[in-house]
Coordinates of C-alpha atoms and ligand atoms in Angstrom, one line a residue:
X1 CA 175.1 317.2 -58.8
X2 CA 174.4 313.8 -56.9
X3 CA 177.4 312.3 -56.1
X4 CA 177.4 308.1 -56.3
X5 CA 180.3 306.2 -54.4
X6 CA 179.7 303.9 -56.5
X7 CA 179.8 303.9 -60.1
X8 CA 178.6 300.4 -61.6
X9 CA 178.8 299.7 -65.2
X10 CA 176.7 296.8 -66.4
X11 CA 173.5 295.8 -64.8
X12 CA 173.9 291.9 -65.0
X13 CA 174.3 289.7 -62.3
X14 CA 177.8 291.0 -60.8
X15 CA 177.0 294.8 -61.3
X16 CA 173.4 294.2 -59.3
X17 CA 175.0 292.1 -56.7
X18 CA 177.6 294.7 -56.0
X19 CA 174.9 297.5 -56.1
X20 CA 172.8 295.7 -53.7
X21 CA 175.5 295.0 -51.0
X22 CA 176.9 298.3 -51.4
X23 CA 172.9 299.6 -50.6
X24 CA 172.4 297.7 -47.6
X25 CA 175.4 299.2 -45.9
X26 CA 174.3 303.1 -46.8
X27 CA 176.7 303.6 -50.2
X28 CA 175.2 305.2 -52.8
X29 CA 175.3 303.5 -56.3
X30 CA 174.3 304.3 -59.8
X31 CA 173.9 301.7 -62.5
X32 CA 174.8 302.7 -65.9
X33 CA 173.9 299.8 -68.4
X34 CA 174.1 300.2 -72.3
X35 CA 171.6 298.1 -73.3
X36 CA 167.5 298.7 -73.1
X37 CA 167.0 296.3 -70.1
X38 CA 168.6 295.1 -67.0
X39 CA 170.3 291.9 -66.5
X40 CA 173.1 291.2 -68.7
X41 CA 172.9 287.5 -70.2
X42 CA 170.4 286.5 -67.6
X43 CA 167.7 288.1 -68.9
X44 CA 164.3 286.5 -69.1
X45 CA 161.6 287.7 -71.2
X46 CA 157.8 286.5 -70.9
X47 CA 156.5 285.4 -74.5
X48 CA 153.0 283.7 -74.7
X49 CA 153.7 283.0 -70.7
X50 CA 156.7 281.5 -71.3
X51 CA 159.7 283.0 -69.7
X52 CA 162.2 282.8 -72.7
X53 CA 165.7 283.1 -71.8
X54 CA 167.1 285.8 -74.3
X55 CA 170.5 285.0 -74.3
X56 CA 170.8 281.3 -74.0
X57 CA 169.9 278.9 -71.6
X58 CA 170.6 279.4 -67.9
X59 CA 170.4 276.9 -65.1
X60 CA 171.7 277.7 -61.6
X61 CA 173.7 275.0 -59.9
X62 CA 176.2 275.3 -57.3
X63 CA 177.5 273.0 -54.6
X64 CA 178.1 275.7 -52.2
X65 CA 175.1 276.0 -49.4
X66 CA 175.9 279.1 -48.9
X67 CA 175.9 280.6 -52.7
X68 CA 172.7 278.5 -53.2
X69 CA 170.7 280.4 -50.0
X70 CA 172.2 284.0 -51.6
X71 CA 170.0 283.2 -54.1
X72 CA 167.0 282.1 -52.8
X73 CA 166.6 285.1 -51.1
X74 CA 165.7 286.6 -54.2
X75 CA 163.9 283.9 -56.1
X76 CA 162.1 280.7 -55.5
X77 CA 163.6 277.4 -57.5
X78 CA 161.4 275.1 -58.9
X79 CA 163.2 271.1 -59.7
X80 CA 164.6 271.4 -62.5
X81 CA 167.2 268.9 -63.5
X82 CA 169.5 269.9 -66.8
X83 CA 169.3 266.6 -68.6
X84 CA 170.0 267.3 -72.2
X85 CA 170.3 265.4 -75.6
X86 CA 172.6 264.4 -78.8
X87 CA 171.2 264.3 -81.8
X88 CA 174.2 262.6 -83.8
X89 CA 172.9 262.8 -87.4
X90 CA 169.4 261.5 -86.3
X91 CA 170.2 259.4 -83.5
X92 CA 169.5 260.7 -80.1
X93 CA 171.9 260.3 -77.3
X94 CA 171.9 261.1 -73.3
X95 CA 174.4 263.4 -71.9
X96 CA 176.2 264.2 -69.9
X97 CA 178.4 260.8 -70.9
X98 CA 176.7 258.0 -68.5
X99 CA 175.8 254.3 -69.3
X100 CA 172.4 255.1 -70.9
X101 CA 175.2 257.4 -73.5
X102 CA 177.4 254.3 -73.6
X103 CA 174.2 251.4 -73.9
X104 CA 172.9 253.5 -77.4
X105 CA 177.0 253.7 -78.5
X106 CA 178.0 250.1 -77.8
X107 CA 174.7 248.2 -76.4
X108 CA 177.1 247.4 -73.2
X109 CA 174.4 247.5 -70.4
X110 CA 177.5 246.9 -67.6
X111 CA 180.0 249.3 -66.3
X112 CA 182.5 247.1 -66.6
X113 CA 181.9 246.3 -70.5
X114 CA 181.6 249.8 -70.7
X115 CA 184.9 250.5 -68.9
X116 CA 186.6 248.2 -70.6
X117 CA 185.6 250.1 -74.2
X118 CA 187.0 253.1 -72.9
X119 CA 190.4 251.9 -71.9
X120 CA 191.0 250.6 -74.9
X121 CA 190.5 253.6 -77.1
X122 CA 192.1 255.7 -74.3
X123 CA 195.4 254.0 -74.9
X124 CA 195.6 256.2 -77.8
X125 CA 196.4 258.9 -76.0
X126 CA 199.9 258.0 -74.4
X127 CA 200.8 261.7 -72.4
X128 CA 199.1 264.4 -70.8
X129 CA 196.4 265.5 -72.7
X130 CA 197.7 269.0 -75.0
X131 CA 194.4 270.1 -76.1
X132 CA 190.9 269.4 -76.1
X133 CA 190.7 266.4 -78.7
X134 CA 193.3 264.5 -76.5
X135 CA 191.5 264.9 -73.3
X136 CA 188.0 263.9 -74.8
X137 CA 189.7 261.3 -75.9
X138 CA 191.3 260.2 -72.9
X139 CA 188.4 260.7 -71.1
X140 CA 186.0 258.6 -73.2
X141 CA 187.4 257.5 -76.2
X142 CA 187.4 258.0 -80.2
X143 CA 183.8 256.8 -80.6
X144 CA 181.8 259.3 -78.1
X145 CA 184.4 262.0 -79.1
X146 CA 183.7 261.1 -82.8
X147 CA 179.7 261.1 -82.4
X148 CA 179.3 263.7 -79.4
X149 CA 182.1 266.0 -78.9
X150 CA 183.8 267.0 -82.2
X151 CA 181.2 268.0 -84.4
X152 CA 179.2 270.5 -81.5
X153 CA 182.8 271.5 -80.1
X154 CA 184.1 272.7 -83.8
X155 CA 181.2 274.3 -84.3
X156 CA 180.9 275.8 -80.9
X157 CA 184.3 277.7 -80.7
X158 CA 185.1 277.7 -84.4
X159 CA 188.7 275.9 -84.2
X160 CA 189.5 272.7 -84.5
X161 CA 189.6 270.1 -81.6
X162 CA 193.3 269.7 -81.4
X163 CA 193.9 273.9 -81.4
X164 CA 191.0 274.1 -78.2
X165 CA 192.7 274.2 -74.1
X166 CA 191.8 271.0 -72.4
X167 CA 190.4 272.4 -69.2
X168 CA 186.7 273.2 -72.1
X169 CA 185.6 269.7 -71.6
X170 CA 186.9 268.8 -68.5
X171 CA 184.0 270.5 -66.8
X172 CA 181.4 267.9 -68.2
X173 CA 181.0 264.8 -66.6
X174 CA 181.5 260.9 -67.0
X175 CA 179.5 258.6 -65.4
X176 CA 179.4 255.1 -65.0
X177 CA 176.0 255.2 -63.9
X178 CA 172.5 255.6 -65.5
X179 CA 172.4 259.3 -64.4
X180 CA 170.9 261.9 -66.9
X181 CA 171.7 264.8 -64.6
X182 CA 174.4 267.3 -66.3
X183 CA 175.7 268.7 -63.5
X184 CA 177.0 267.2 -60.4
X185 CA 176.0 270.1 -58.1
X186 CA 174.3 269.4 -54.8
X187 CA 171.8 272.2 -56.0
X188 CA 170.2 273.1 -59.1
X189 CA 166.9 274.7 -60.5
X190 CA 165.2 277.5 -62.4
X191 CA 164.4 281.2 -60.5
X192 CA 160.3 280.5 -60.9
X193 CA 159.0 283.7 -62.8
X194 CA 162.4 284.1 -64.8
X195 CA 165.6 285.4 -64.2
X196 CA 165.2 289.3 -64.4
X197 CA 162.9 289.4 -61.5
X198 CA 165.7 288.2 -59.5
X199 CA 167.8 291.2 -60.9
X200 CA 164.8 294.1 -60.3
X201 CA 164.6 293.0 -56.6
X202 CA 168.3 293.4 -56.5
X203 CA 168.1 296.8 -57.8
X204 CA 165.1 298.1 -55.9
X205 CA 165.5 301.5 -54.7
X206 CA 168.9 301.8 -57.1
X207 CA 169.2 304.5 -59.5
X208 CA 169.3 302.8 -62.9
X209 CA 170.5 304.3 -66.0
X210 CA 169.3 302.4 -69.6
X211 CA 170.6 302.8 -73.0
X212 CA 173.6 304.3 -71.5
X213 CA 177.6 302.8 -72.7
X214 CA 179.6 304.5 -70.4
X215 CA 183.0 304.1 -72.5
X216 CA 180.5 307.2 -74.4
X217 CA 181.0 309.6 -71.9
X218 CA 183.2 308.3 -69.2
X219 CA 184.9 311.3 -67.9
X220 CA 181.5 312.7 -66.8
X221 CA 181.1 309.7 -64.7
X222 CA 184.2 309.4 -63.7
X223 CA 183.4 313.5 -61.7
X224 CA 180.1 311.9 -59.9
X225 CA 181.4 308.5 -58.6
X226 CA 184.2 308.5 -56.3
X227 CA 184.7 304.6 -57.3
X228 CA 183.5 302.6 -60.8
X229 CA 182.6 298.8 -60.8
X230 CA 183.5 298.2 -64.0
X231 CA 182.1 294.8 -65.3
X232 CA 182.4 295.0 -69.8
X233 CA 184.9 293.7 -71.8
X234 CA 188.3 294.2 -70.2
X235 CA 189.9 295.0 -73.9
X236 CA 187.0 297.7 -74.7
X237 CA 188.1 299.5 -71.7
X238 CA 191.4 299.9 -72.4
X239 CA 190.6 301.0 -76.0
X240 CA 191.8 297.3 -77.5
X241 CA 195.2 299.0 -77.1
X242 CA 196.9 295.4 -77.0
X243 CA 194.6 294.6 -79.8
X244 CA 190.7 292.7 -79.1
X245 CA 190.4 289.7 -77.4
X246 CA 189.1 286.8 -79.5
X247 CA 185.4 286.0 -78.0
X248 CA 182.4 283.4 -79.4
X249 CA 179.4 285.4 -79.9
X250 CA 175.8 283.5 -80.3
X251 CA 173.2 284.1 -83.0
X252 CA 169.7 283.2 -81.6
X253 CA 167.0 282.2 -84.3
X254 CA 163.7 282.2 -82.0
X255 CA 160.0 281.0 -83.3
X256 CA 157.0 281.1 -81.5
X257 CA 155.3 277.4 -82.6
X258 CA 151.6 276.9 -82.4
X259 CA 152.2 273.4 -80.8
X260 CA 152.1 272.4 -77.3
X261 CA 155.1 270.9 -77.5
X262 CA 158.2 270.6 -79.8
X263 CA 160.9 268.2 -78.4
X264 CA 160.2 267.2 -75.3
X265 CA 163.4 268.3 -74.1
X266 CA 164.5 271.7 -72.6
X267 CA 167.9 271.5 -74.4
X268 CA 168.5 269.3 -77.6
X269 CA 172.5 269.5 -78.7
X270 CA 173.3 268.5 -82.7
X271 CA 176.3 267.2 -82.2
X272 CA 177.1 266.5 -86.0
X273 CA 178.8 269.0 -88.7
X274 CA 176.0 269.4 -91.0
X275 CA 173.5 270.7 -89.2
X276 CA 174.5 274.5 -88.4
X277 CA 173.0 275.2 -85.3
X278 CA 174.4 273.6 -81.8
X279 CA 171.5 273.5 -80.2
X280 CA 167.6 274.0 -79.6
X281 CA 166.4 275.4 -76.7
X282 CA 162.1 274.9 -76.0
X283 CA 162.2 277.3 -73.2
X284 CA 159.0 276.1 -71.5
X285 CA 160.1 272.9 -70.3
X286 CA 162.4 274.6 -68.1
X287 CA 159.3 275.6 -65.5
X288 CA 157.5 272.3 -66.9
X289 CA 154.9 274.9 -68.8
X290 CA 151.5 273.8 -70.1
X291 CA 150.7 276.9 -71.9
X292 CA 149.1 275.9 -75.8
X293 CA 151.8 277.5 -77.6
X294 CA 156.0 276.8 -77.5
X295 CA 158.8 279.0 -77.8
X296 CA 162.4 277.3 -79.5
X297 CA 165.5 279.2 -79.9
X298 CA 168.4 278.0 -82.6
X299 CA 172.0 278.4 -81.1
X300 CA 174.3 279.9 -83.9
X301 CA 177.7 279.8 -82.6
X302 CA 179.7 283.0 -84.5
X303 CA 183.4 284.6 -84.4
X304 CA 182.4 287.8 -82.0
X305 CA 183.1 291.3 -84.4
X306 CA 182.5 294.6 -83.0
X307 CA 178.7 295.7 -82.6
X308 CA 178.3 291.8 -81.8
X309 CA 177.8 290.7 -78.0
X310 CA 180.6 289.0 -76.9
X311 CA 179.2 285.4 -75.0
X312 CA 182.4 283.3 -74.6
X313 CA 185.6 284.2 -73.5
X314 CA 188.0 282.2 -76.1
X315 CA 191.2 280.8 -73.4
X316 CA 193.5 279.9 -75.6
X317 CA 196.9 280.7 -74.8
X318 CA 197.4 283.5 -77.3
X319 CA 194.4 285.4 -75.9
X320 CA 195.4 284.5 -72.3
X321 CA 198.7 286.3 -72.9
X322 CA 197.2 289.3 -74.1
X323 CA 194.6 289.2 -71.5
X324 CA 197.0 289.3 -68.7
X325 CA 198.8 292.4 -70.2
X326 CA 195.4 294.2 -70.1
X327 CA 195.0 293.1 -66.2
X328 CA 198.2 294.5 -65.4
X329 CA 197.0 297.9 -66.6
X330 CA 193.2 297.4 -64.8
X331 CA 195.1 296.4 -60.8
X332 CA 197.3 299.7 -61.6
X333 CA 194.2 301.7 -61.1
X334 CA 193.5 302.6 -57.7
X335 CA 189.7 303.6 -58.4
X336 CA 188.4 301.2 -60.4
X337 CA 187.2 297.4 -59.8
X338 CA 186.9 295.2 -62.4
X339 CA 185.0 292.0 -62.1
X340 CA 182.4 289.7 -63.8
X341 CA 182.6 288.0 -67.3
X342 CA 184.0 290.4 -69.2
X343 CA 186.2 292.4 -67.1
X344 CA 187.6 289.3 -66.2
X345 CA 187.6 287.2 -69.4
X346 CA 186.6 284.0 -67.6
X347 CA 184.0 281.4 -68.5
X348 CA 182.3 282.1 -65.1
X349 CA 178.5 280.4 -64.3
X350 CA 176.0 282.5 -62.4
X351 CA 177.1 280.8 -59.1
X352 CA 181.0 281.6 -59.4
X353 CA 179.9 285.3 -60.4
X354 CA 177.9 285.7 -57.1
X355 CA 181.1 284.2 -55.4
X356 CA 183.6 286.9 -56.9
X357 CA 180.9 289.6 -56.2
X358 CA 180.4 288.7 -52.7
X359 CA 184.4 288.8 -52.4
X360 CA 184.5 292.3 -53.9
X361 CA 182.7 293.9 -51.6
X362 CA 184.1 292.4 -48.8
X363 CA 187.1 293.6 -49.8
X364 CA 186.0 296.8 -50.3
X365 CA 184.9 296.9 -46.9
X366 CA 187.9 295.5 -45.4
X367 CA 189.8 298.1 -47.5
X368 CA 187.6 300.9 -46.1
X369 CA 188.8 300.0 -42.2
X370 CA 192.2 299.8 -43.2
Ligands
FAD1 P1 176.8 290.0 -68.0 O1 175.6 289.3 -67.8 O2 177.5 289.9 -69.3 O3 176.6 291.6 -67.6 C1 177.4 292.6 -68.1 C2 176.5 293.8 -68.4 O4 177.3 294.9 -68.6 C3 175.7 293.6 -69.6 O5 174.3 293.9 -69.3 C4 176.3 294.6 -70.6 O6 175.3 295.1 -71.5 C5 176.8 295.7 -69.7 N1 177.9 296.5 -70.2 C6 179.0 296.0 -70.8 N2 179.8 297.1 -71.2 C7 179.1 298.2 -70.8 C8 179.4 299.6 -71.0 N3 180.5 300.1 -71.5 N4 178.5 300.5 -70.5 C9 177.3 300.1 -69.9 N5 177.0 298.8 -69.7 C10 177.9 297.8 -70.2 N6 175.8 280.2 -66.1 C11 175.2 279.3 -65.3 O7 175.4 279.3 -64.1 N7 174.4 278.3 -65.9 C12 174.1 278.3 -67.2 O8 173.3 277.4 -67.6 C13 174.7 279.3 -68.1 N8 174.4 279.2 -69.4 C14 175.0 280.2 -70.2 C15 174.6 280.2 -71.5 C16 175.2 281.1 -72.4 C17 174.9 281.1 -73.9 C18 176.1 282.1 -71.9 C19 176.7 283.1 -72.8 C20 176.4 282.2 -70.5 C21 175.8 281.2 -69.6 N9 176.1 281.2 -68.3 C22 175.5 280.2 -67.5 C23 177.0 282.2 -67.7 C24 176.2 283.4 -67.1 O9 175.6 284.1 -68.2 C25 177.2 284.4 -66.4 O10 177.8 283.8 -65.4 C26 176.6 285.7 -65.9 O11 175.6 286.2 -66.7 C27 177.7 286.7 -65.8 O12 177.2 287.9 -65.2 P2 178.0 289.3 -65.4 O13 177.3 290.3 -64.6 O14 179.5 289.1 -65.2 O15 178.0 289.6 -67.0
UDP2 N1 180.4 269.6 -75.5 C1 180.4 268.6 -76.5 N2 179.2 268.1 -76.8 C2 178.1 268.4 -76.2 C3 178.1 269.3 -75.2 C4 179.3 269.9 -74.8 O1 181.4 268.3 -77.1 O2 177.0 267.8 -76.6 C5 181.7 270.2 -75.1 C6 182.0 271.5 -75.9 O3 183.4 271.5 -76.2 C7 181.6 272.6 -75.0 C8 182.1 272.0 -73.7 O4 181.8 270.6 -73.8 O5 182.2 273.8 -75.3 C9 181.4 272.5 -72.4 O6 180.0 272.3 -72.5 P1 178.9 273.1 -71.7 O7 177.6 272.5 -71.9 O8 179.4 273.2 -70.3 O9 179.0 274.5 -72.4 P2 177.9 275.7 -72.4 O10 176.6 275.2 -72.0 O11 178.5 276.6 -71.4 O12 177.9 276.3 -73.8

């Protein structure tokens, strides 16, 4: 029987990272992943020549040098810029929030008119902000959290404003300048050719298991790998034994359109109650395509149940707690590494994931001259 040193569960970004290190300095590894393809939530599929992002839409940015040059090893980027859109019951807005956002609200065309808007409707919020309506609020005021934040955020997580952590919409940002870009990152763009090529490469040469849950039949994996990366849902794990962790699953509705062109946007946001969907991705316009046909996808935001994917890692305090308790159990085992999404029930983006993999196996290595 071939014997692995390491045994990897998942095959999304963290697990192939990991495998690939672990490769380049002679280990052994064997990816075990349960569903029929590799790369987790990353995973691009080509429809009509249009490289559709399965499970949502994904654009790396990072402001690290380093993280972004990790990653151009294994892909080219083309220049895409994330510069999304409201549509508030028929009116369309920019985001992030900037002065073109505040120019459609108010028809102020000045920072300062603008600025002095927003402090006026901020004094309604006299404290620290407690939860996420008090922090959108303080941050730009009743109107914008009225038109572009309560609405999409209700419908996103399923809870009201005022029961949501703060620290959700503190990672968008506010601008007093005319600047579409959603992120502030020094660098940004789309892998040309789609995501899961960037995930093969990483795998090359790796054994690769498909179709394979290894919570099935762990204790035969357990005999062949003399370590296991273990990168699903922490709770799963553990046999839910302090009961599941709340997450926010996504339903995709995807159509294939016989138009060149559907919204001229990559990412449209509704941003009102009544429409049921959060948002419309037409995945071509991230790799500015010209092919005859388009590809959308409806964003359905849902309460995860099991036999659902779990997407979003819900914070709140409550599920905090109980996710520590399950962490206490997973840093008691000597032979197992958790890490990624899941495992660690954070909101990570691609570019913290490759951070925390990176650390991992350095770690491992320190560990191994100790
Ligand atoms: P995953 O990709 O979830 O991989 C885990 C893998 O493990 C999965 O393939 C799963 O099937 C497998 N697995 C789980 N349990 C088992 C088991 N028991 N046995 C075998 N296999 C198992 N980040 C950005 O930087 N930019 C974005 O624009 C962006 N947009 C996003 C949009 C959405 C809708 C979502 C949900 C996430 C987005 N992200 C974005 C975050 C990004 O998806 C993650 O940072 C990244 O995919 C996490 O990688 P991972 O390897 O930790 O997890
Ligand atoms: N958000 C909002 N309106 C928008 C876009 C985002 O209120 O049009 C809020 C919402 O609470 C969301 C959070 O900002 O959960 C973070 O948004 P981001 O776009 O970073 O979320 P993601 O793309 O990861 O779903």
């Amino acid at each position: 029987m071939t014997m692995y040193d390491y045994i990897i569960v998942g095959s999304g970004l963290y697990g192939a990272i990991f495998a690939y290190e672990m490769k380049k300095i002679g280990k052994k590894c064997l990816v075990l992943e349960k569903r029929g393809h590799i790369a987790g939530n990353i995973y691009t599929e080509e429809v009509e020549g249009i490289n559709v992002h399965k499970y949502g839409a994904h654009i790396f940015h990072t402001s690290v040098k380093e993280t972004w040059e990790y990653i151009s090893q294994f892909a080219e980027f083309n220049s895409f810029i994330n510069s999304p859109l409201a549509n508030y019951q028929g009116t369309l807005y920019n985001l992030p929030f900037n002065m073109n956002t505040f120019y459609k609200m108010w028809g102020k065309a000045t920072p300062a008119e603008v600025d002095a808007i927003i402090s006026e409707q901020r004094k309604e919020i006299k404290d620290e902000p407690k939860n996420l309506e008090e922090q959108a609020i303080s941050l730009v005021g009743r109107d914008v959290y009225e038109r572009l934040i309560k609405g999409y955020t209700q419908k996103q997580w399923g809870r009201p404003c005022d029961e949501l952590p703060a620290f959700i919409i503190r990672r968008l940002p506010v601008r007093y300048t005319y600047d579409n870009n959603y992120f502030s990152d020094r660098y940004q763009g789309i892998p040309i050719g789609g995501y899961t090529k960037i995930i093969s490469k990483m795998l090359d040469g790796i054994d690769v298991k498909l179709g394979t849950d290894y919570l099935d039949n762990r204790e035969k994996w357990n005999q062949i790998g003399r370590k296991i990366v273990y990168t699903g849902a922490i709770d799963a794990y553990f046999d839910y034994c302090y009961g599941p962790l709340a997450y926010r699953s996504v339903r995709f509705e995807t159509e294939i359109l016989n138009i060149p062109n559907y919204q001229g946007n990559a990412v449209i946001n509704y941003t009102d109650e009544i429409v049921p969907y959060t948002r419309i991705i037409e995945h071509k316009h991230f790799e500015f395509g010209t092919q005859p046909s388009t590809v959308i996808s409806r964003e359905y935001s849902e309460e995860w149940q099991p036999g659902m994917e779990p997407y979003y890692p819900v914070n709140d305090a409550k599920n905090d707690e109980i996710y520590k308790k399950y962490k206490a159990l997973a840093d008691a085992l000597p032979d197992t590494i958790f890490g990624g999404r899941l495992a660690d029930y954070k909101y990570y983006d691609m570019d913290k994931i490759i951070e925390l993999a990176l650390k991992h196996v350095n770690e491992e290595q320190v560990r191994k001259l100790e």
